[in-house]
């Protein structure tokens, strides 16, 4: 009897129903869809998802610890998630906001919204001349510098702060204060404008700046 098609390392076979959902736009492969099969790839490795027949489904970055095992980054067999791709997506995110946000003087809004901007596992908020980047998976460690470079080039902020919000399979992990990744220290009390209303925020706070832009 002929067995299942063999798959090479870096390739993950997923059940047919999971393959269908991902092809239709679902952004995640949850760990339980692996059926207990261990993967040898390291955090942030680019893996290829295939259906039971071995046909290509998507590419994604692997997370060995969280409930989400793979975050989809491309549905193109030739796609990737390198520095050039990341910069192009960050720039596209800015162009979208410039096209749709009202010209009301607001300088506080979300500039990268994870899967919505094809940058899974990361969100970035703008508070005046400062950016706060949230990483939700250790899989993003491998592209951290590329993200910072793209944000610096695209937005030219005074500083970029980073906050890691890694969540283990057991639940919510400890949330640490934001740390300065690029640029100069922000004031503890920073005044920003959202829709004509002024707020005072702290971009270094561990539980949120005081103004939630999601």
mmCIF file of C-alpha atoms in Angstrom:
data_model
loop_
_atom_site.group_PDB
_atom_site.id
_atom_site.type_symbol
_atom_site.label_atom_id
_atom_site.label_comp_id
_atom_site.label_asym_id
_atom_site.label_seq_id
_atom_site.Cartn_x
_atom_site.Cartn_y
_atom_site.Cartn_z
ATOM 1 C CA UNK A 1 0.000 0.000 0.000
ATOM 2 C CA UNK A 2 1.245 3.416 -0.878
ATOM 3 C CA UNK A 3 1.808 5.619 2.184
ATOM 4 C CA UNK A 4 1.521 9.355 2.667
ATOM 5 C CA UNK A 5 3.828 11.535 0.560
ATOM 6 C CA UNK A 6 7.170 12.100 2.300
ATOM 7 C CA UNK A 7 7.888 15.671 3.337
ATOM 8 C CA UNK A 8 11.298 17.294 3.735
ATOM 9 C CA UNK A 9 12.496 19.047 6.846
ATOM 10 C CA UNK A 10 10.993 22.502 7.217
ATOM 11 C CA UNK A 11 7.714 21.237 5.791
ATOM 12 C CA UNK A 12 4.615 20.574 7.897
ATOM 13 C CA UNK A 13 1.720 18.459 6.612
ATOM 14 C CA UNK A 14 -1.632 19.697 7.917
ATOM 15 C CA UNK A 15 -5.090 18.053 7.824
ATOM 16 C CA UNK A 16 -7.286 18.802 4.823
ATOM 17 C CA UNK A 17 -9.767 20.938 6.778
ATOM 18 C CA UNK A 18 -6.950 23.002 8.273
ATOM 19 C CA UNK A 19 -5.394 23.452 4.832
ATOM 20 C CA UNK A 20 -8.725 24.706 3.499
ATOM 21 C CA UNK A 21 -9.092 27.265 6.285
ATOM 22 C CA UNK A 22 -5.563 28.578 5.795
ATOM 23 C CA UNK A 23 -6.038 28.816 2.033
ATOM 24 C CA UNK A 24 -9.202 30.825 2.713
ATOM 25 C CA UNK A 25 -7.264 33.325 4.801
ATOM 26 C CA UNK A 26 -6.972 31.968 8.356
ATOM 27 C CA UNK A 27 -3.671 33.362 9.702
ATOM 28 C CA UNK A 28 -2.667 30.620 12.168
ATOM 29 C CA UNK A 29 -1.791 26.977 12.530
ATOM 30 C CA UNK A 30 -2.684 26.114 16.117
ATOM 31 C CA UNK A 31 -0.476 23.646 17.957
ATOM 32 C CA UNK A 32 -3.233 21.082 18.425
ATOM 33 C CA UNK A 33 -3.437 20.779 14.611
ATOM 34 C CA UNK A 34 0.032 19.199 14.712
ATOM 35 C CA UNK A 35 -1.474 16.148 16.375
ATOM 36 C CA UNK A 36 1.339 15.920 18.911
ATOM 37 C CA UNK A 37 4.024 15.644 16.242
ATOM 38 C CA UNK A 38 7.231 17.372 17.430
ATOM 39 C CA UNK A 39 9.037 19.753 15.093
ATOM 40 C CA UNK A 40 12.793 20.232 15.148
ATOM 41 C CA UNK A 41 12.802 23.779 13.779
ATOM 42 C CA UNK A 42 13.973 26.673 15.938
ATOM 43 C CA UNK A 43 11.870 29.679 16.922
ATOM 44 C CA UNK A 44 11.337 31.969 13.951
ATOM 45 C CA UNK A 45 12.231 29.370 11.339
ATOM 46 C CA UNK A 46 10.325 29.708 8.066
ATOM 47 C CA UNK A 47 8.300 26.533 7.471
ATOM 48 C CA UNK A 48 6.150 25.434 4.568
ATOM 49 C CA UNK A 49 2.659 24.070 5.167
ATOM 50 C CA UNK A 50 1.353 21.397 2.792
ATOM 51 C CA UNK A 51 -1.943 19.509 2.586
ATOM 52 C CA UNK A 52 -2.265 15.690 2.919
ATOM 53 C CA UNK A 53 -1.352 15.270 -0.771
ATOM 54 C CA UNK A 54 1.824 17.347 -0.387
ATOM 55 C CA UNK A 55 0.442 20.397 -2.195
ATOM 56 C CA UNK A 56 1.633 23.811 -1.025
ATOM 57 C CA UNK A 57 -0.671 25.753 1.331
ATOM 58 C CA UNK A 58 1.344 28.587 2.860
ATOM 59 C CA UNK A 59 4.577 29.639 4.522
ATOM 60 C CA UNK A 60 4.849 30.742 8.115
ATOM 61 C CA UNK A 61 7.170 31.379 11.037
ATOM 62 C CA UNK A 62 7.392 28.674 13.673
ATOM 63 C CA UNK A 63 6.813 29.249 17.393
ATOM 64 C CA UNK A 64 7.874 26.261 19.546
ATOM 65 C CA UNK A 65 6.219 27.468 22.759
ATOM 66 C CA UNK A 66 2.869 29.210 22.227
ATOM 67 C CA UNK A 67 -0.611 27.929 21.428
ATOM 68 C CA UNK A 68 -0.054 29.201 17.872
ATOM 69 C CA UNK A 69 2.552 26.941 16.277
ATOM 70 C CA UNK A 70 2.854 28.719 12.920
ATOM 71 C CA UNK A 71 1.927 32.269 11.920
ATOM 72 C CA UNK A 72 1.297 32.584 8.192
ATOM 73 C CA UNK A 73 3.483 35.134 6.401
ATOM 74 C CA UNK A 74 2.876 34.203 2.743
ATOM 75 C CA UNK A 75 0.529 32.159 0.568
ATOM 76 C CA UNK A 76 2.960 32.360 -2.322
ATOM 77 C CA UNK A 77 5.368 29.414 -2.801
ATOM 78 C CA UNK A 78 8.110 31.916 -3.595
ATOM 79 C CA UNK A 79 7.287 34.233 -0.708
ATOM 80 C CA UNK A 80 9.420 34.897 2.328
ATOM 81 C CA UNK A 81 9.724 37.044 5.417
ATOM 82 C CA UNK A 82 13.044 38.789 4.994
ATOM 83 C CA UNK A 83 14.091 42.373 5.712
ATOM 84 C CA UNK A 84 12.996 43.601 2.290
ATOM 85 C CA UNK A 85 9.536 42.058 2.675
ATOM 86 C CA UNK A 86 9.143 43.492 6.163
ATOM 87 C CA UNK A 87 10.130 46.992 5.043
ATOM 88 C CA UNK A 88 7.716 46.836 2.114
ATOM 89 C CA UNK A 89 4.856 45.820 4.419
ATOM 90 C CA UNK A 90 5.640 48.510 7.002
ATOM 91 C CA UNK A 91 5.633 51.124 4.234
ATOM 92 C CA UNK A 92 2.348 49.782 2.854
ATOM 93 C CA UNK A 93 0.844 50.041 6.347
ATOM 94 C CA UNK A 94 1.832 53.704 6.529
ATOM 95 C CA UNK A 95 0.377 54.471 3.107
ATOM 96 C CA UNK A 96 -2.909 52.849 4.125
ATOM 97 C CA UNK A 97 -3.186 54.997 7.242
ATOM 98 C CA UNK A 98 -2.327 58.153 5.365
ATOM 99 C CA UNK A 99 -5.134 57.324 2.939
ATOM 100 C CA UNK A 100 -7.875 56.593 5.473
ATOM 101 C CA UNK A 101 -7.160 58.495 8.692
ATOM 102 C CA UNK A 102 -8.901 61.866 9.045
ATOM 103 C CA UNK A 103 -6.739 64.998 8.904
ATOM 104 C CA UNK A 104 -7.632 66.051 12.446
ATOM 105 C CA UNK A 105 -4.146 66.495 13.847
ATOM 106 C CA UNK A 106 -4.041 63.119 15.582
ATOM 107 C CA UNK A 107 -0.532 61.909 16.344
ATOM 108 C CA UNK A 108 -1.510 58.785 18.313
ATOM 109 C CA UNK A 109 -2.699 55.707 16.409
ATOM 110 C CA UNK A 110 -1.744 52.123 15.575
ATOM 111 C CA UNK A 111 0.702 52.001 12.668
ATOM 112 C CA UNK A 112 1.130 48.207 12.404
ATOM 113 C CA UNK A 113 -1.738 45.872 13.250
ATOM 114 C CA UNK A 114 -0.268 42.385 13.120
ATOM 115 C CA UNK A 115 -1.968 40.072 10.604
ATOM 116 C CA UNK A 116 -4.017 42.987 9.290
ATOM 117 C CA UNK A 117 -0.801 44.421 7.848
ATOM 118 C CA UNK A 118 0.732 41.020 6.974
ATOM 119 C CA UNK A 119 3.144 41.317 9.915
ATOM 120 C CA UNK A 120 1.930 38.555 12.255
ATOM 121 C CA UNK A 121 2.760 38.638 15.935
ATOM 122 C CA UNK A 122 3.687 42.315 16.073
ATOM 123 C CA UNK A 123 1.787 45.548 16.666
ATOM 124 C CA UNK A 124 3.211 49.060 16.706
ATOM 125 C CA UNK A 125 1.605 52.138 18.233
ATOM 126 C CA UNK A 126 2.571 55.734 17.498
ATOM 127 C CA UNK A 127 2.524 58.272 20.324
ATOM 128 C CA UNK A 128 3.659 61.601 18.921
ATOM 129 C CA UNK A 129 7.272 61.182 17.831
ATOM 130 C CA UNK A 130 7.640 57.828 19.596
ATOM 131 C CA UNK A 131 6.785 54.277 18.534
ATOM 132 C CA UNK A 132 6.045 51.324 20.813
ATOM 133 C CA UNK A 133 6.546 47.894 19.225
ATOM 134 C CA UNK A 134 4.836 44.903 20.870
ATOM 135 C CA UNK A 135 6.143 41.422 20.098
ATOM 136 C CA UNK A 136 3.708 38.595 20.897
ATOM 137 C CA UNK A 137 5.924 35.612 20.078
ATOM 138 C CA UNK A 138 9.590 34.625 20.476
ATOM 139 C CA UNK A 139 9.365 33.656 16.803
ATOM 140 C CA UNK A 140 9.710 37.382 16.043
ATOM 141 C CA UNK A 141 13.131 37.572 17.696
ATOM 142 C CA UNK A 142 14.768 36.481 14.448
ATOM 143 C CA UNK A 143 13.335 39.493 12.554
ATOM 144 C CA UNK A 144 13.447 42.007 15.413
ATOM 145 C CA UNK A 145 16.253 44.065 13.907
ATOM 146 C CA UNK A 146 14.589 44.049 10.475
ATOM 147 C CA UNK A 147 11.383 45.341 12.072
ATOM 148 C CA UNK A 148 13.235 48.098 13.915
ATOM 149 C CA UNK A 149 15.114 49.089 10.762
ATOM 150 C CA UNK A 150 11.889 49.244 8.732
ATOM 151 C CA UNK A 151 10.089 51.302 11.382
ATOM 152 C CA UNK A 152 13.030 53.672 11.699
ATOM 153 C CA UNK A 153 13.273 54.204 7.948
ATOM 154 C CA UNK A 154 9.520 54.512 7.373
ATOM 155 C CA UNK A 155 8.521 56.707 10.322
ATOM 156 C CA UNK A 156 11.804 58.330 11.438
ATOM 157 C CA UNK A 157 10.629 58.484 15.079
ATOM 158 C CA UNK A 158 12.508 60.111 17.896
ATOM 159 C CA UNK A 159 12.664 56.676 19.532
ATOM 160 C CA UNK A 160 11.292 53.146 19.336
ATOM 161 C CA UNK A 161 10.347 51.275 22.495
ATOM 162 C CA UNK A 162 9.897 47.514 22.589
ATOM 163 C CA UNK A 163 7.574 45.454 24.756
ATOM 164 C CA UNK A 164 7.582 41.658 24.721
ATOM 165 C CA UNK A 165 4.237 40.055 25.431
ATOM 166 C CA UNK A 166 5.093 36.411 24.967
ATOM 167 C CA UNK A 167 2.265 34.171 26.111
ATOM 168 C CA UNK A 168 3.109 30.574 27.073
ATOM 169 C CA UNK A 169 0.688 27.722 26.474
ATOM 170 C CA UNK A 170 -0.255 27.864 30.146
ATOM 171 C CA UNK A 171 -1.702 31.363 29.803
ATOM 172 C CA UNK A 172 -0.709 34.985 30.123
ATOM 173 C CA UNK A 173 2.978 35.504 30.801
ATOM 174 C CA UNK A 174 4.553 38.192 32.940
ATOM 175 C CA UNK A 175 4.451 41.573 31.232
ATOM 176 C CA UNK A 176 7.656 43.572 31.452
ATOM 177 C CA UNK A 177 8.155 47.322 31.048
ATOM 178 C CA UNK A 178 8.859 48.624 27.583
ATOM 179 C CA UNK A 179 12.569 49.051 26.906
ATOM 180 C CA UNK A 180 14.309 51.578 24.680
ATOM 181 C CA UNK A 181 15.322 49.847 21.443
ATOM 182 C CA UNK A 182 16.339 52.819 19.295
ATOM 183 C CA UNK A 183 16.738 56.558 19.838
ATOM 184 C CA UNK A 184 16.433 58.787 22.901
ATOM 185 C CA UNK A 185 14.562 58.359 26.157
ATOM 186 C CA UNK A 186 10.943 59.482 26.143
ATOM 187 C CA UNK A 187 9.564 61.723 28.882
ATOM 188 C CA UNK A 188 7.565 59.918 31.566
ATOM 189 C CA UNK A 189 4.588 62.136 30.745
ATOM 190 C CA UNK A 190 4.144 62.560 26.997
ATOM 191 C CA UNK A 191 1.254 64.621 25.641
ATOM 192 C CA UNK A 192 -0.414 63.318 22.473
ATOM 193 C CA UNK A 193 -3.471 64.203 20.399
ATOM 194 C CA UNK A 194 -6.150 61.719 19.387
ATOM 195 C CA UNK A 195 -9.097 63.150 17.485
ATOM 196 C CA UNK A 196 -8.597 66.603 18.929
ATOM 197 C CA UNK A 197 -8.454 65.342 22.520
ATOM 198 C CA UNK A 198 -5.173 65.626 24.409
ATOM 199 C CA UNK A 199 -3.914 62.730 26.533
ATOM 200 C CA UNK A 200 -0.850 62.239 28.687
ATOM 201 C CA UNK A 201 0.771 58.817 28.218
ATOM 202 C CA UNK A 202 3.765 56.834 29.465
ATOM 203 C CA UNK A 203 5.259 54.765 26.638
ATOM 204 C CA UNK A 204 7.464 52.803 29.080
ATOM 205 C CA UNK A 205 4.617 51.445 31.237
ATOM 206 C CA UNK A 206 4.408 47.605 31.494
ATOM 207 C CA UNK A 207 0.590 47.341 31.372
ATOM 208 C CA UNK A 208 -0.120 49.953 28.748
ATOM 209 C CA UNK A 209 0.590 53.589 28.041
ATOM 210 C CA UNK A 210 -2.757 54.787 29.405
ATOM 211 C CA UNK A 211 -4.187 55.281 25.901
ATOM 212 C CA UNK A 212 -5.136 52.093 24.054
ATOM 213 C CA UNK A 213 -4.882 52.509 20.312
ATOM 214 C CA UNK A 214 -6.124 49.083 19.197
#
